[in-house]
mmCIF file of C-alpha atoms in Angstrom:
data_model
loop_
_atom_site.group_PDB
_atom_site.id
_atom_site.type_symbol
_atom_site.label_atom_id
_atom_site.label_comp_id
_atom_site.label_asym_id
_atom_site.label_seq_id
_atom_site.Cartn_x
_atom_site.Cartn_y
_atom_site.Cartn_z
ATOM 1 C CA UNK A 1296 16.705 -5.229 -40.454
ATOM 2 C CA UNK A 1297 18.058 -4.926 -36.836
ATOM 3 C CA UNK A 1298 20.775 -7.166 -35.756
ATOM 4 C CA UNK A 1299 19.964 -8.376 -32.503
ATOM 5 C CA UNK A 1300 23.475 -9.823 -31.800
ATOM 6 C CA UNK A 1301 24.344 -5.838 -31.804
ATOM 7 C CA UNK A 1302 24.979 -4.521 -28.182
ATOM 8 C CA UNK A 1303 22.644 -2.310 -26.852
ATOM 9 C CA UNK A 1304 23.679 1.658 -27.059
ATOM 10 C CA UNK A 1305 24.176 3.583 -23.909
ATOM 11 C CA UNK A 1306 20.975 5.693 -24.763
ATOM 12 C CA UNK A 1307 19.162 2.629 -25.119
ATOM 13 C CA UNK A 1308 20.463 0.920 -21.835
ATOM 14 C CA UNK A 1309 19.770 4.241 -20.082
ATOM 15 C CA UNK A 1310 16.210 4.298 -21.433
ATOM 16 C CA UNK A 1311 15.708 0.761 -20.031
ATOM 17 C CA UNK A 1312 16.660 1.166 -16.821
ATOM 18 C CA UNK A 1313 14.725 4.343 -16.510
ATOM 19 C CA UNK A 1314 11.577 2.521 -17.357
ATOM 20 C CA UNK A 1315 12.198 0.061 -14.567
ATOM 21 C CA UNK A 1316 13.009 2.663 -11.981
ATOM 22 C CA UNK A 1317 10.554 5.083 -12.883
ATOM 23 C CA UNK A 1318 7.577 2.588 -13.455
ATOM 24 C CA UNK A 1319 4.716 3.306 -10.781
ATOM 25 C CA UNK A 1320 1.487 1.714 -9.807
ATOM 26 C CA UNK A 1321 -1.030 4.442 -10.904
ATOM 27 C CA UNK A 1322 -4.345 5.319 -9.020
ATOM 28 C CA UNK A 1323 -4.784 8.858 -8.385
ATOM 29 C CA UNK A 1324 -3.409 10.486 -11.339
ATOM 30 C CA UNK A 1325 -5.452 9.149 -14.514
ATOM 31 C CA UNK A 1326 -6.077 11.959 -17.396
ATOM 32 C CA UNK A 1327 -9.495 11.215 -19.064
ATOM 33 C CA UNK A 1328 -7.449 11.313 -22.487
ATOM 34 C CA UNK A 1329 -8.016 8.222 -24.800
ATOM 35 C CA UNK A 1330 -5.135 5.640 -25.561
ATOM 36 C CA UNK A 1331 -4.696 5.837 -29.046
ATOM 37 C CA UNK A 1332 -5.315 2.378 -30.561
ATOM 38 C CA UNK A 1333 -1.829 2.529 -32.215
ATOM 39 C CA UNK A 1334 -0.241 2.667 -28.967
ATOM 40 C CA UNK A 1335 -2.566 0.425 -27.008
ATOM 41 C CA UNK A 1336 -1.439 -1.730 -29.916
ATOM 42 C CA UNK A 1337 2.370 -1.200 -29.372
ATOM 43 C CA UNK A 1338 1.823 -2.166 -25.420
ATOM 44 C CA UNK A 1339 -0.140 -5.170 -26.294
ATOM 45 C CA UNK A 1340 2.378 -6.302 -28.592
ATOM 46 C CA UNK A 1341 5.070 -5.953 -25.945
ATOM 47 C CA UNK A 1342 2.911 -7.906 -23.905
ATOM 48 C CA UNK A 1343 2.821 -10.928 -26.460
ATOM 49 C CA UNK A 1344 6.344 -11.011 -26.421
ATOM 50 C CA UNK A 1345 6.723 -11.807 -22.998
ATOM 51 C CA UNK A 1346 8.875 -15.128 -22.444
ATOM 52 C CA UNK A 1347 6.699 -18.321 -21.553
ATOM 53 C CA UNK A 1348 7.601 -21.737 -20.555
ATOM 54 C CA UNK A 1349 7.522 -23.903 -23.292
ATOM 55 C CA UNK A 1350 6.318 -21.099 -25.365
ATOM 56 C CA UNK A 1351 2.852 -21.949 -24.398
ATOM 57 C CA UNK A 1352 1.896 -18.026 -24.648
ATOM 58 C CA UNK A 1353 -1.161 -18.525 -21.954
ATOM 59 C CA UNK A 1354 -2.233 -14.976 -21.953
ATOM 60 C CA UNK A 1355 -5.395 -13.510 -23.426
ATOM 61 C CA UNK A 1356 -6.282 -9.647 -23.168
ATOM 62 C CA UNK A 1357 -9.660 -8.259 -22.844
ATOM 63 C CA UNK A 1358 -9.821 -4.515 -23.567
ATOM 64 C CA UNK A 1359 -12.618 -2.827 -21.753
ATOM 65 C CA UNK A 1360 -14.192 0.225 -22.410
ATOM 66 C CA UNK A 1361 -17.524 -0.090 -21.261
ATOM 67 C CA UNK A 1362 -18.079 1.996 -18.427
ATOM 68 C CA UNK A 1363 -21.286 -0.612 -17.328
ATOM 69 C CA UNK A 1364 -18.703 -3.188 -17.389
ATOM 70 C CA UNK A 1365 -16.179 -1.001 -15.154
ATOM 71 C CA UNK A 1366 -19.122 -0.255 -12.955
ATOM 72 C CA UNK A 1367 -19.604 -3.789 -12.181
ATOM 73 C CA UNK A 1368 -15.940 -4.664 -11.214
ATOM 74 C CA UNK A 1369 -15.868 -1.339 -9.282
ATOM 75 C CA UNK A 1370 -18.782 -2.720 -7.149
ATOM 76 C CA UNK A 1371 -16.462 -6.106 -6.747
ATOM 77 C CA UNK A 1372 -13.731 -3.624 -5.704
ATOM 78 C CA UNK A 1373 -15.809 -1.712 -3.107
ATOM 79 C CA UNK A 1374 -17.075 -4.943 -1.429
ATOM 80 C CA UNK A 1375 -13.324 -6.900 -1.036
ATOM 81 C CA UNK A 1376 -12.020 -3.645 -0.093
ATOM 82 C CA UNK A 1377 -14.061 -3.038 2.736
ATOM 83 C CA UNK A 1378 -13.274 -6.868 3.877
ATOM 84 C CA UNK A 1379 -9.502 -5.814 3.382
ATOM 85 C CA UNK A 1380 -10.210 -2.842 5.414
ATOM 86 C CA UNK A 1381 -11.415 -4.869 8.314
ATOM 87 C CA UNK A 1382 -8.335 -7.044 8.398
ATOM 88 C CA UNK A 1383 -6.636 -4.004 10.049
ATOM 89 C CA UNK A 1384 -7.249 -2.326 13.264
ATOM 90 C CA UNK A 1385 -6.832 0.920 14.740
ATOM 91 C CA UNK A 1386 -4.435 3.776 12.966
ATOM 92 C CA UNK A 1387 -3.414 0.868 10.651
ATOM 93 C CA UNK A 1388 -7.268 0.580 9.528
ATOM 94 C CA UNK A 1389 -7.655 4.164 9.242
ATOM 95 C CA UNK A 1390 -4.367 4.543 7.349
ATOM 96 C CA UNK A 1391 -5.533 1.714 4.868
ATOM 97 C CA UNK A 1392 -8.930 3.624 4.653
ATOM 98 C CA UNK A 1393 -7.267 6.745 3.491
ATOM 99 C CA UNK A 1394 -5.224 5.316 0.523
ATOM 100 C CA UNK A 1395 -6.507 5.411 -2.998
ATOM 101 C CA UNK A 1396 -6.063 1.711 -4.456
ATOM 102 C CA UNK A 1397 -7.870 1.800 -7.913
ATOM 103 C CA UNK A 1398 -8.706 4.168 -10.830
ATOM 104 C CA UNK A 1399 -11.258 1.997 -12.478
ATOM 105 C CA UNK A 1400 -13.657 4.727 -13.218
ATOM 106 C CA UNK A 1401 -11.462 7.276 -13.591
ATOM 107 C CA UNK A 1402 -8.597 5.918 -16.440
ATOM 108 C CA UNK A 1403 -10.174 5.828 -19.987
ATOM 109 C CA UNK A 1404 -9.401 2.101 -20.385
ATOM 110 C CA UNK A 1405 -9.398 -1.147 -18.252
ATOM 111 C CA UNK A 1406 -7.390 -4.201 -19.483
ATOM 112 C CA UNK A 1407 -7.448 -7.885 -17.758
ATOM 113 C CA UNK A 1408 -4.823 -10.207 -18.769
ATOM 114 C CA UNK A 1409 -6.080 -13.529 -18.489
ATOM 115 C CA UNK A 1410 -4.056 -17.112 -18.422
ATOM 116 C CA UNK A 1411 -5.623 -19.825 -20.198
ATOM 117 C CA UNK A 1412 -4.522 -23.108 -18.061
ATOM 118 C CA UNK A 1413 -5.373 -25.417 -20.587
ATOM 119 C CA UNK A 1414 -2.989 -23.719 -23.588
ATOM 120 C CA UNK A 1415 -0.444 -25.988 -24.536
ATOM 121 C CA UNK A 1416 -2.391 -29.142 -25.976
ATOM 122 C CA UNK A 1417 -1.264 -31.824 -23.155
ATOM 123 C CA UNK A 1418 2.065 -31.523 -21.312
ATOM 124 C CA UNK A 1419 4.047 -28.594 -21.668
ATOM 125 C CA UNK A 1420 7.348 -28.447 -21.849
ATOM 126 C CA UNK A 1421 8.921 -26.819 -18.756
ATOM 127 C CA UNK A 1422 5.507 -27.069 -16.919
ATOM 128 C CA UNK A 1423 5.603 -31.079 -15.796
ATOM 129 C CA UNK A 1424 7.353 -30.077 -12.410
ATOM 130 C CA UNK A 1425 6.133 -26.792 -11.586
ATOM 131 C CA UNK A 1426 2.003 -26.576 -12.894
ATOM 132 C CA UNK A 1427 1.953 -22.712 -12.095
ATOM 133 C CA UNK A 1428 4.919 -21.751 -14.617
ATOM 134 C CA UNK A 1429 1.748 -20.527 -16.873
ATOM 135 C CA UNK A 1430 0.518 -17.962 -14.238
ATOM 136 C CA UNK A 1431 4.457 -16.917 -13.814
ATOM 137 C CA UNK A 1432 4.524 -16.791 -17.472
ATOM 138 C CA UNK A 1433 1.517 -14.825 -17.615
ATOM 139 C CA UNK A 1434 2.582 -12.338 -14.853
ATOM 140 C CA UNK A 1435 5.874 -11.509 -17.518
ATOM 141 C CA UNK A 1436 3.696 -10.234 -19.972
ATOM 142 C CA UNK A 1437 2.018 -7.814 -17.250
ATOM 143 C CA UNK A 1438 5.518 -6.680 -16.576
ATOM 144 C CA UNK A 1439 6.236 -6.107 -20.354
ATOM 145 C CA UNK A 1440 3.190 -4.185 -20.896
ATOM 146 C CA UNK A 1441 3.957 -2.204 -17.732
ATOM 147 C CA UNK A 1442 7.407 -1.353 -18.851
ATOM 148 C CA UNK A 1443 6.397 -0.537 -22.272
ATOM 149 C CA UNK A 1444 3.558 1.759 -20.775
ATOM 150 C CA UNK A 1445 5.931 3.968 -18.902
ATOM 151 C CA UNK A 1446 8.137 4.309 -21.797
ATOM 152 C CA UNK A 1447 5.022 5.470 -23.670
ATOM 153 C CA UNK A 1448 4.243 8.120 -20.878
ATOM 154 C CA UNK A 1449 1.192 5.920 -19.766
ATOM 155 C CA UNK A 1450 0.352 4.941 -16.415
ATOM 156 C CA UNK A 1451 -0.640 1.491 -15.275
ATOM 157 C CA UNK A 1452 -2.377 0.352 -12.254
ATOM 158 C CA UNK A 1453 -3.019 -3.354 -10.938
ATOM 159 C CA UNK A 1454 -6.573 -3.978 -8.823
ATOM 160 C CA UNK A 1455 -5.659 -6.813 -6.799
ATOM 161 C CA UNK A 1456 -8.355 -6.162 -4.356
ATOM 162 C CA UNK A 1457 -11.396 -8.372 -6.506
ATOM 163 C CA UNK A 1458 -13.204 -11.467 -6.004
ATOM 164 C CA UNK A 1459 -11.564 -13.550 -9.038
ATOM 165 C CA UNK A 1460 -14.461 -15.648 -9.396
ATOM 166 C CA UNK A 1461 -17.167 -12.645 -9.778
ATOM 167 C CA UNK A 1462 -14.472 -11.038 -12.014
ATOM 168 C CA UNK A 1463 -14.340 -13.839 -14.355
ATOM 169 C CA UNK A 1464 -18.325 -13.765 -14.351
ATOM 170 C CA UNK A 1465 -18.468 -9.993 -15.155
ATOM 171 C CA UNK A 1466 -15.998 -10.753 -18.063
ATOM 172 C CA UNK A 1467 -17.649 -14.201 -18.885
ATOM 173 C CA UNK A 1468 -14.522 -16.214 -18.858
ATOM 174 C CA UNK A 1469 -14.643 -19.911 -19.729
ATOM 175 C CA UNK A 1470 -13.750 -22.159 -16.749
ATOM 176 C CA UNK A 1471 -10.485 -22.610 -17.930
ATOM 177 C CA UNK A 1472 -9.301 -18.942 -18.006
ATOM 178 C CA UNK A 1473 -7.910 -17.464 -15.027
ATOM 179 C CA UNK A 1474 -8.257 -13.168 -14.579
ATOM 180 C CA UNK A 1475 -4.739 -12.691 -13.490
ATOM 181 C CA UNK A 1476 -4.235 -8.847 -13.809
ATOM 182 C CA UNK A 1477 -6.954 -6.481 -13.960
ATOM 183 C CA UNK A 1478 -5.081 -3.281 -15.119
ATOM 184 C CA UNK A 1479 -6.329 0.699 -14.947
ATOM 185 C CA UNK A 1480 -4.541 2.410 -17.860
ATOM 186 C CA UNK A 1481 -4.082 5.675 -19.082
ATOM 187 C CA UNK A 1482 -2.350 9.175 -19.435
ATOM 188 C CA UNK A 1483 -1.481 10.836 -16.296
ATOM 189 C CA UNK A 1484 -1.008 14.367 -14.639
ATOM 190 C CA UNK A 1485 2.641 13.103 -13.459
ATOM 191 C CA UNK A 1486 4.341 10.003 -12.477
ATOM 192 C CA UNK A 1487 5.203 10.240 -8.693
ATOM 193 C CA UNK A 1488 9.388 10.567 -8.109
ATOM 194 C CA UNK A 1489 8.463 7.349 -5.350
ATOM 195 C CA UNK A 1490 5.941 4.531 -5.178
ATOM 196 C CA UNK A 1491 2.524 5.809 -4.002
ATOM 197 C CA UNK A 1492 2.496 3.722 -0.692
ATOM 198 C CA UNK A 1493 6.105 4.763 0.189
ATOM 199 C CA UNK A 1494 4.925 8.201 -0.420
ATOM 200 C CA UNK A 1495 2.045 7.859 1.662
ATOM 201 C CA UNK A 1496 4.005 5.876 4.402
ATOM 202 C CA UNK A 1497 2.464 2.402 3.935
ATOM 203 C CA UNK A 1498 5.526 0.668 3.406
ATOM 204 C CA UNK A 1499 9.461 1.407 2.315
ATOM 205 C CA UNK A 1500 11.614 0.030 -0.339
ATOM 206 C CA UNK A 1501 13.719 -2.811 1.509
ATOM 207 C CA UNK A 1502 17.792 -2.431 1.454
ATOM 208 C CA UNK A 1503 18.696 -4.746 -1.567
ATOM 209 C CA UNK A 1504 21.965 -6.052 0.454
ATOM 210 C CA UNK A 1505 19.716 -7.312 3.192
ATOM 211 C CA UNK A 1506 17.694 -9.567 0.315
ATOM 212 C CA UNK A 1507 21.106 -11.089 -1.524
ATOM 213 C CA UNK A 1508 22.215 -14.232 -0.271
ATOM 214 C CA UNK A 1509 25.482 -16.409 -1.673
ATOM 215 C CA UNK A 1510 24.915 -20.130 -2.431
ATOM 216 C CA UNK A 1511 22.392 -21.036 0.047
ATOM 217 C CA UNK A 1512 19.865 -19.008 2.541
ATOM 218 C CA UNK A 1513 21.284 -16.495 4.933
ATOM 219 C CA UNK A 1514 25.049 -16.537 3.599
ATOM 220 C CA UNK A 1515 26.484 -13.271 2.955
ATOM 221 C CA UNK A 1516 28.159 -12.133 -0.521
ATOM 222 C CA UNK A 1517 31.804 -12.255 -0.054
ATOM 223 C CA UNK A 1518 32.636 -10.342 -3.139
ATOM 224 C CA UNK A 1519 33.708 -6.772 -1.978
ATOM 225 C CA UNK A 1520 32.596 -5.081 -5.366
ATOM 226 C CA UNK A 1521 29.232 -7.045 -5.456
ATOM 227 C CA UNK A 1522 28.400 -6.028 -2.027
ATOM 228 C CA UNK A 1523 29.539 -2.184 -2.380
ATOM 229 C CA UNK A 1524 27.228 -2.215 -5.277
ATOM 230 C CA UNK A 1525 24.424 -3.529 -3.687
ATOM 231 C CA UNK A 1526 24.790 -1.563 -0.577
ATOM 232 C CA UNK A 1527 25.322 1.877 -2.918
ATOM 233 C CA UNK A 1528 23.514 1.041 -6.280
ATOM 234 C CA UNK A 1529 24.062 3.501 -8.746
ATOM 235 C CA UNK A 1530 21.131 3.817 -11.181
ATOM 236 C CA UNK A 1531 21.240 4.930 -14.497
#
């Protein structure tokens, strides 16, 4: 049996950091190849091992293979995407309309990760002050699945341009269950060397050194070695 107190090997650490740095939000590169059930099982197991406040485990996983269901979800996306486009103007709107922002029909599998906001049987340890901790915990399940998928060579795309109430209706969710993440999942033709929105000039990654504060907002880091590491990180 594996000893959890054993330190990670250099290869294990390198693999973890590689998955983090090479994870991508995939929209355009999906292949039709099915995801084997055992691989999908490993991804769901990884998601299920995310940390959760009060160990409430508020997530459920809706595996969506039905083309009819996906067409209904794609219809919601199309309507909401048009609303989104109209919030921009001029060249920015044209740029927005040129972007591929989902792979609902192209990916072989869709997955909705939900948050059961009633789970925990009354007051939940750690959620008595910040009631959104169930939502935050479910986001960690999404990230676990995303990193595991990258390690398996599988792409994931989060479709956030959806009306959540309409989505809940299509999926038949109970009133207390919130559809937190609608994901497109599948093998891909390639993983881009940088985020797609960065490659297409929508936004670029912010410098890490500008985002780290010491002891209070706006206070610079005083440790020279840390400041250098933030300005010139060395990914594994």
